[in-house]
PDB file of C-alpha atoms in Angstrom:
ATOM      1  CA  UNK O   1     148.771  74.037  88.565  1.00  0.00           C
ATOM      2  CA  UNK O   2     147.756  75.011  85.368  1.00  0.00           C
ATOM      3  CA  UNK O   3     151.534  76.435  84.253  1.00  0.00           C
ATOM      4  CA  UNK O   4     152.941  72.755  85.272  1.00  0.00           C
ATOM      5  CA  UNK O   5     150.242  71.438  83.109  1.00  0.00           C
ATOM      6  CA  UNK O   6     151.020  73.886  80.297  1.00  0.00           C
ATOM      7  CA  UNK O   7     154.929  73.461  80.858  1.00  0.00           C
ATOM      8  CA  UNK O   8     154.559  69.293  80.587  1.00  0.00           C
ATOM      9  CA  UNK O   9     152.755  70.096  77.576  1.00  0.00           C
ATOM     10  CA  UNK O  10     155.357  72.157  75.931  1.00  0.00           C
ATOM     11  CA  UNK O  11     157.898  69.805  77.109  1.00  0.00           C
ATOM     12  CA  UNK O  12     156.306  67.015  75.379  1.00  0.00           C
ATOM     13  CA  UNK O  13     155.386  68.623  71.939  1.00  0.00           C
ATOM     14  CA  UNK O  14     158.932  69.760  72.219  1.00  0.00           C
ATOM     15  CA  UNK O  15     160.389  66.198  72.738  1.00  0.00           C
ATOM     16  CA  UNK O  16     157.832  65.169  69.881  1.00  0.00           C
ATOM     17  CA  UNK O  17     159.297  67.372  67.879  1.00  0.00           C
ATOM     18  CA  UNK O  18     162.542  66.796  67.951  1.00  0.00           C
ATOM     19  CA  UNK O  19     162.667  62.875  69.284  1.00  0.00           C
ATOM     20  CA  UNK O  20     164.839  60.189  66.872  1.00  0.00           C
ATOM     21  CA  UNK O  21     162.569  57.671  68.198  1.00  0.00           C
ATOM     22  CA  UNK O  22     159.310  57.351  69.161  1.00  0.00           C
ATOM     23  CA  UNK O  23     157.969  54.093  71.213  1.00  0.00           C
ATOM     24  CA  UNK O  24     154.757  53.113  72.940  1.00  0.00           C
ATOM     25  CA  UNK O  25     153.738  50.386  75.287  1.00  0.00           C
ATOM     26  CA  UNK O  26     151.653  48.979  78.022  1.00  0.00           C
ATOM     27  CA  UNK O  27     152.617  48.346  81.589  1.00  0.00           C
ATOM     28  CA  UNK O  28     150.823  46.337  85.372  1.00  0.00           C
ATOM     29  CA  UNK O  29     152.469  45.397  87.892  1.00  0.00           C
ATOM     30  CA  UNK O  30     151.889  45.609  92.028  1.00  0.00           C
ATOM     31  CA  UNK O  31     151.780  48.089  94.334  1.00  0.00           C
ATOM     32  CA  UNK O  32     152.993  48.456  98.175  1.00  0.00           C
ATOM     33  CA  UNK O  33     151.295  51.666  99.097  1.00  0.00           C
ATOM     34  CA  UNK O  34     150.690  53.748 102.194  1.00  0.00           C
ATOM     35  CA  UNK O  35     150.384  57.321 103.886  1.00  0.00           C
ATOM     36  CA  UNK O  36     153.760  59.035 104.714  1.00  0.00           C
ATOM     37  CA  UNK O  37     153.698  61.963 107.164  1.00  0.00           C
ATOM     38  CA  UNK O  38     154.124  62.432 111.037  1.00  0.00           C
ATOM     39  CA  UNK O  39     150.642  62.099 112.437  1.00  0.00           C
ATOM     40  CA  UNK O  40     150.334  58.672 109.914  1.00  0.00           C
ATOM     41  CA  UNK O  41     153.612  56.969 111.153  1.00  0.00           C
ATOM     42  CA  UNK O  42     150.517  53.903 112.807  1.00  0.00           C
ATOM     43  CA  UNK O  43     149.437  52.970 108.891  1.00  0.00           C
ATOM     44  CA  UNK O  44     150.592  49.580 107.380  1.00  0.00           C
ATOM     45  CA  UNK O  45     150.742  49.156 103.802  1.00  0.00           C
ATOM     46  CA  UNK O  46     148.048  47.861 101.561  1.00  0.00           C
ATOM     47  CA  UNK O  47     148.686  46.000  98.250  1.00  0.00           C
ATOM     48  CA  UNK O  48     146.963  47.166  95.132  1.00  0.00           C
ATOM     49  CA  UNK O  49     148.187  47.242  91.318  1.00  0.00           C
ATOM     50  CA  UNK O  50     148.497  49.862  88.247  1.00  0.00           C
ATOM     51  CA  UNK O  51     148.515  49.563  84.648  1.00  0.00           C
ATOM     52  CA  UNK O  52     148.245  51.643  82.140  1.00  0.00           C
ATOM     53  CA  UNK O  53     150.022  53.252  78.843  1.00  0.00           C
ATOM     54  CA  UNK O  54     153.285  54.959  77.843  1.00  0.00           C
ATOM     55  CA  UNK O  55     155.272  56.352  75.244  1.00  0.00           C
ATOM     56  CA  UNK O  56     159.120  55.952  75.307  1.00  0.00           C
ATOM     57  CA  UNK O  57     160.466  59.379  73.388  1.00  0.00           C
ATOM     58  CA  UNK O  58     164.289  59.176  72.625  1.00  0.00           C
ATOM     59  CA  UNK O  59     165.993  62.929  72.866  1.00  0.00           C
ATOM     60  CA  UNK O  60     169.507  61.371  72.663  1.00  0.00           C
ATOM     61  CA  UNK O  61     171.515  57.917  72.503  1.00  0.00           C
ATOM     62  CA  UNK O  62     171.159  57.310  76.266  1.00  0.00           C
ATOM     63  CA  UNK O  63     168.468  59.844  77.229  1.00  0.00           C
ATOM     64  CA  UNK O  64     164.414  59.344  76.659  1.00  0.00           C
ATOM     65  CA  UNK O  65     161.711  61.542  78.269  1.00  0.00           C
ATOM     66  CA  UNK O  66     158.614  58.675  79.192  1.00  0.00           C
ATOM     67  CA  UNK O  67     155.401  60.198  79.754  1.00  0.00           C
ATOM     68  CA  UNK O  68     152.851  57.546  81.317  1.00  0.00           C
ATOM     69  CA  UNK O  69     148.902  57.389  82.144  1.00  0.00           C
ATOM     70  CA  UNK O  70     148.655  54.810  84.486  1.00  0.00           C
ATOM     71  CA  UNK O  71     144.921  53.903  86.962  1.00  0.00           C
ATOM     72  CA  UNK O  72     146.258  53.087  90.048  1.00  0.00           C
ATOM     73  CA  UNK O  73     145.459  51.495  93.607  1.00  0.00           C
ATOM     74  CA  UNK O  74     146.955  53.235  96.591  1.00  0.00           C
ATOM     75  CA  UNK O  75     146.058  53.694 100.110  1.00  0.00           C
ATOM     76  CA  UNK O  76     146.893  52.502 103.651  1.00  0.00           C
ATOM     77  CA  UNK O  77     145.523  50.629 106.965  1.00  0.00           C
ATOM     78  CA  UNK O  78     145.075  52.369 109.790  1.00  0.00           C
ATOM     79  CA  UNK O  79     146.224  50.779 112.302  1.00  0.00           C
ATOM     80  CA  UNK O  80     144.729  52.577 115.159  1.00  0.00           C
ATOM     81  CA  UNK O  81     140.508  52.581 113.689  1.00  0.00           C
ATOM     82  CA  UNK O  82     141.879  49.120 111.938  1.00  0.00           C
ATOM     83  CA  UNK O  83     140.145  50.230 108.619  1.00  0.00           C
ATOM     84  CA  UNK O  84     141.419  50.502 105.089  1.00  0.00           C
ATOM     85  CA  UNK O  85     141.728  53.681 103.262  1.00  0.00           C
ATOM     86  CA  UNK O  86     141.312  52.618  99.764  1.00  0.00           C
ATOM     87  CA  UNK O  87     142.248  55.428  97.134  1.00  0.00           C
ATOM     88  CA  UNK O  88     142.547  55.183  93.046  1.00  0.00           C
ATOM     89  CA  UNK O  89     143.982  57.730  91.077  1.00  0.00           C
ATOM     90  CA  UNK O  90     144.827  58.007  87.193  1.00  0.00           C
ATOM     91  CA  UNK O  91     148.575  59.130  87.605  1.00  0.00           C
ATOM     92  CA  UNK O  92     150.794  61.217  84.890  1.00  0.00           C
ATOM     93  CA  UNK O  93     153.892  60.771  85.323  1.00  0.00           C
ATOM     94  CA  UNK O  94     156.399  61.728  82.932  1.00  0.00           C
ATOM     95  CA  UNK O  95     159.937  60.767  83.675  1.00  0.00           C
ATOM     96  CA  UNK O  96     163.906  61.313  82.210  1.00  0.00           C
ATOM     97  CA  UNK O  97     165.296  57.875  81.582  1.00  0.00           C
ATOM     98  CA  UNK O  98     168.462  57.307  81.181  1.00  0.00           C
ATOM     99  CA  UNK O  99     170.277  53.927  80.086  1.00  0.00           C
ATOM    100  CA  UNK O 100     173.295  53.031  81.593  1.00  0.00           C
ATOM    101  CA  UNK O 101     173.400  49.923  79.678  1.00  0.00           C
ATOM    102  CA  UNK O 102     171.142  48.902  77.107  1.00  0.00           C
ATOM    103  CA  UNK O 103     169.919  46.510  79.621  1.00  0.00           C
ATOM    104  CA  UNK O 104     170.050  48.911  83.008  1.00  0.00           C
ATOM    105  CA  UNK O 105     167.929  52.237  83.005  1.00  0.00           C
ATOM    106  CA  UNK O 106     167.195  54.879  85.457  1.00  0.00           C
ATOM    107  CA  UNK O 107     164.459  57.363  85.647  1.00  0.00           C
ATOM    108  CA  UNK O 108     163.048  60.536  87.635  1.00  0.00           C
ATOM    109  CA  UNK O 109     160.727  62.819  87.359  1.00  0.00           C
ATOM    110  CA  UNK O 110     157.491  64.255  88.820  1.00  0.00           C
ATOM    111  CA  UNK O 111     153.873  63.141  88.662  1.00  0.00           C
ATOM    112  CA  UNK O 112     150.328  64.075  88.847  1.00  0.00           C
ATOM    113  CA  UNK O 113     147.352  62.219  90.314  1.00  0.00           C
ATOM    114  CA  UNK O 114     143.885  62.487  89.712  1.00  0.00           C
ATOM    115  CA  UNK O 115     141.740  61.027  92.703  1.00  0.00           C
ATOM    116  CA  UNK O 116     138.659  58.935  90.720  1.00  0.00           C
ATOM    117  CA  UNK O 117     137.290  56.884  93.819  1.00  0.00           C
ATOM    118  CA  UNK O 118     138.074  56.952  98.035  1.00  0.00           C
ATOM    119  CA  UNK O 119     136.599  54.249  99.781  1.00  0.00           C
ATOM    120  CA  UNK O 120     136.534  52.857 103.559  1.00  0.00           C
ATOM    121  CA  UNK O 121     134.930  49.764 104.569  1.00  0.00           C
ATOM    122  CA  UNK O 122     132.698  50.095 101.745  1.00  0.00           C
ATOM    123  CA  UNK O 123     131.670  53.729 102.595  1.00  0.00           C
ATOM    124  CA  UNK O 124     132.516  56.213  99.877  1.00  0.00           C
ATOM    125  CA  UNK O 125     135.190  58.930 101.250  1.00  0.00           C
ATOM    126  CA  UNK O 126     135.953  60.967  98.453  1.00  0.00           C
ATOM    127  CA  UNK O 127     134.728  64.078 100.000  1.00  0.00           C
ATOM    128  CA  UNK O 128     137.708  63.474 103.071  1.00  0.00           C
ATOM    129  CA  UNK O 129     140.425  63.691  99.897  1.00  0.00           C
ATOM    130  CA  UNK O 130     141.886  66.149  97.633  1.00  0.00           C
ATOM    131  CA  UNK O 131     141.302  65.679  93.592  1.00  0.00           C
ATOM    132  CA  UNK O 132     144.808  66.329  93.106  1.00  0.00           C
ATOM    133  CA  UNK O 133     147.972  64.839  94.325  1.00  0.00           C
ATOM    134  CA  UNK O 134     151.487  65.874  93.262  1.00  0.00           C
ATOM    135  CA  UNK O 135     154.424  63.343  94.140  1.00  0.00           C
ATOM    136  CA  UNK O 136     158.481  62.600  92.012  1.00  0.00           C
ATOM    137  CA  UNK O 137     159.317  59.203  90.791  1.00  0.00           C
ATOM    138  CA  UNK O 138     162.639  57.469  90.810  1.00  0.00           C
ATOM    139  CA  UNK O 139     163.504  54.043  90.201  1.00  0.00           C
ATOM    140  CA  UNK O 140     165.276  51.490  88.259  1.00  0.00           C
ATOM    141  CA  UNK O 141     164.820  48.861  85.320  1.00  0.00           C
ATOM    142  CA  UNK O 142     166.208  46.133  83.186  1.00  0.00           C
ATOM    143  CA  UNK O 143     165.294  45.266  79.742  1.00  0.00           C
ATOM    144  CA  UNK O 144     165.127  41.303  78.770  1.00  0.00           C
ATOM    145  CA  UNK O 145     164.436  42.773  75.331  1.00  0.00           C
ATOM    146  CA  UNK O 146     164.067  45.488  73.100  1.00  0.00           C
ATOM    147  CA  UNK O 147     160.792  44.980  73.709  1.00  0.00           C
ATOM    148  CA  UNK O 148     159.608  43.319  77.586  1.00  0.00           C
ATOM    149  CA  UNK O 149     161.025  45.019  80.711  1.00  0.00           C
ATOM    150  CA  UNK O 150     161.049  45.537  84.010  1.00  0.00           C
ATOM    151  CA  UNK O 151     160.800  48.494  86.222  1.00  0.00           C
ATOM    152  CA  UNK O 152     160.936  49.184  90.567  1.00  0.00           C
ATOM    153  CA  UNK O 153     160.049  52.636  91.078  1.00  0.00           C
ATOM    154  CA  UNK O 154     159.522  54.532  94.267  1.00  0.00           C
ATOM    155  CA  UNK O 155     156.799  57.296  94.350  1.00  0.00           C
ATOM    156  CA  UNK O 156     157.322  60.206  97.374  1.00  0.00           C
ATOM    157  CA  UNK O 157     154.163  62.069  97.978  1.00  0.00           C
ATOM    158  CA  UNK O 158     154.834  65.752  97.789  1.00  0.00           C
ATOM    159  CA  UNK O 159     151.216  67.568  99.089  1.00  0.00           C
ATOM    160  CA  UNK O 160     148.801  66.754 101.281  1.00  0.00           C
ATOM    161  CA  UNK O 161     145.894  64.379 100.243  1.00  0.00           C
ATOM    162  CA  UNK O 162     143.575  65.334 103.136  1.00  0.00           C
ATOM    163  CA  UNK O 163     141.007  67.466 102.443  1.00  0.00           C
ATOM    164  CA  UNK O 164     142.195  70.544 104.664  1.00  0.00           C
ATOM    165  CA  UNK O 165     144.961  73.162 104.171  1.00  0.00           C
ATOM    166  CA  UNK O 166     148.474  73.246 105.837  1.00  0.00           C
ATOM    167  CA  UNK O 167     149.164  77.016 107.439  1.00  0.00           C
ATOM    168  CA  UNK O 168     152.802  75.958 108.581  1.00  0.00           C
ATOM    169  CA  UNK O 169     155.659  73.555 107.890  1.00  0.00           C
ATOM    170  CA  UNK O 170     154.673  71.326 110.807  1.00  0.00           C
ATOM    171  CA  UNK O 171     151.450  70.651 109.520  1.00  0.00           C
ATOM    172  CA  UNK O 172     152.809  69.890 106.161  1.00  0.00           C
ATOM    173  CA  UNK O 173     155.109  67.399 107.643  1.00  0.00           C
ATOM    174  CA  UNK O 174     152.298  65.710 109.691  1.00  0.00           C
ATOM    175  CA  UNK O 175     149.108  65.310 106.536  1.00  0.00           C
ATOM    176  CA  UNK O 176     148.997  62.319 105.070  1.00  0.00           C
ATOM    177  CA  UNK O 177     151.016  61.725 101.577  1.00  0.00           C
ATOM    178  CA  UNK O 178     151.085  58.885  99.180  1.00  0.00           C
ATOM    179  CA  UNK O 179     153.868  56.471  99.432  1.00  0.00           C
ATOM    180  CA  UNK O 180     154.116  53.928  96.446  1.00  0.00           C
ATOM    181  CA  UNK O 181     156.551  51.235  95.674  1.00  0.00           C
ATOM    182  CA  UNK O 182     155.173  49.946  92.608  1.00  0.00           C
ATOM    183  CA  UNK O 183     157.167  46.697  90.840  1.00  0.00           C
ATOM    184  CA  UNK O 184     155.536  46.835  86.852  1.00  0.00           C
ATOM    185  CA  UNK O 185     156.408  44.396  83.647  1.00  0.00           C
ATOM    186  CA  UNK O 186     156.165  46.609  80.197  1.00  0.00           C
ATOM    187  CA  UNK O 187     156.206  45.682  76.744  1.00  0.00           C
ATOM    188  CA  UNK O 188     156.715  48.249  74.610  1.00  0.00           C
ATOM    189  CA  UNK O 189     155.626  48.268  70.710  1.00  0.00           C
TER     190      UNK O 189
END
């Protein structure tokens, strides 16, 4: 954990360093969220929302690295105990965008979450949930401006959020991950 940390770090003072163009902005939107994974296949979505901060740091004429800090809400219903799992993380992604267009744009990369608050039917959970959750954007955007876009991004869970460890691939398959479709309007500065 803490060499991805360190390695995002150095990737970002690097991209400081040597970016043409620097831009930040601010960015909400909604979220369709749920748990991914075999033994979770019963959940329905829940719909929450996420905002938060960026900066847009150009590398070259179609390339920009886009590290974000974003408080979002994410969970699922279970169907089966028909009860909501209500989750909120701070998420840090940091993503390669690429313009096809100066309108069209897409973008990858991975992300961190930080649980702050788990919640069901009013009872606090936390204790039931990892602090940490990894997961990789990818999605798509269009610019109206220089200035306002717009942005659908898809966010795969990649570890388990439940508080236990996995011994085997079939358990990893089965624990619950975070699945996000998240549609966000930005304006950048």
């Amino acid at each position: 954990m803490k060499k991805i940390i360190l390695s995002a770090i150095a990737l970002m003072a690097f991209a400081f360093s040597n970016a043409q163009e620097t831009r930040f902005g601010i960015k909400g939107g909604l979220n369709i969220t749920s748990f991914a994974g075999g033994n979770y296949w019963d959940t329905k979505s829940l719909v929450g929302f996420q905002v938060g901060g960026f900066a847009e740091i150009k590398i070259i004429d179609r390339l920009s690295i886009q590290p974000e800090v974003l408080f979002s809400t994410q969970g699922a219903k279970l169907d089966d105990l028909n009860v909501d799992r209500k989750l909120d993380y701070i998420n840090v992604p940091v993503l390669a965008k690429f313009y096809i267009t100066k309108q069209f744009t897409v973008e990858g990369g991975p992300q961190l979450g930080f649980l702050v608050s788990a919640k069901s039917e009013g009872e606090d959970i936390k204790d039931w949930y990892k602090s940490v959750d990894t997961g990789f954007n990818f999605g798509a955007g269009y610019n109206f401006t220089d200035n306002v876009s717009v942005n659908l991004r898809y966010t795969v869970g990649l570890s388990n959020i439940a508080d236990y460890e996995v011994d085997d691939i079939e358990e990893y398959y089965d624990s619950p991950k975070n699945s996000v479709l998240a549609l966000t309007l930005a304006y950048k500065f």
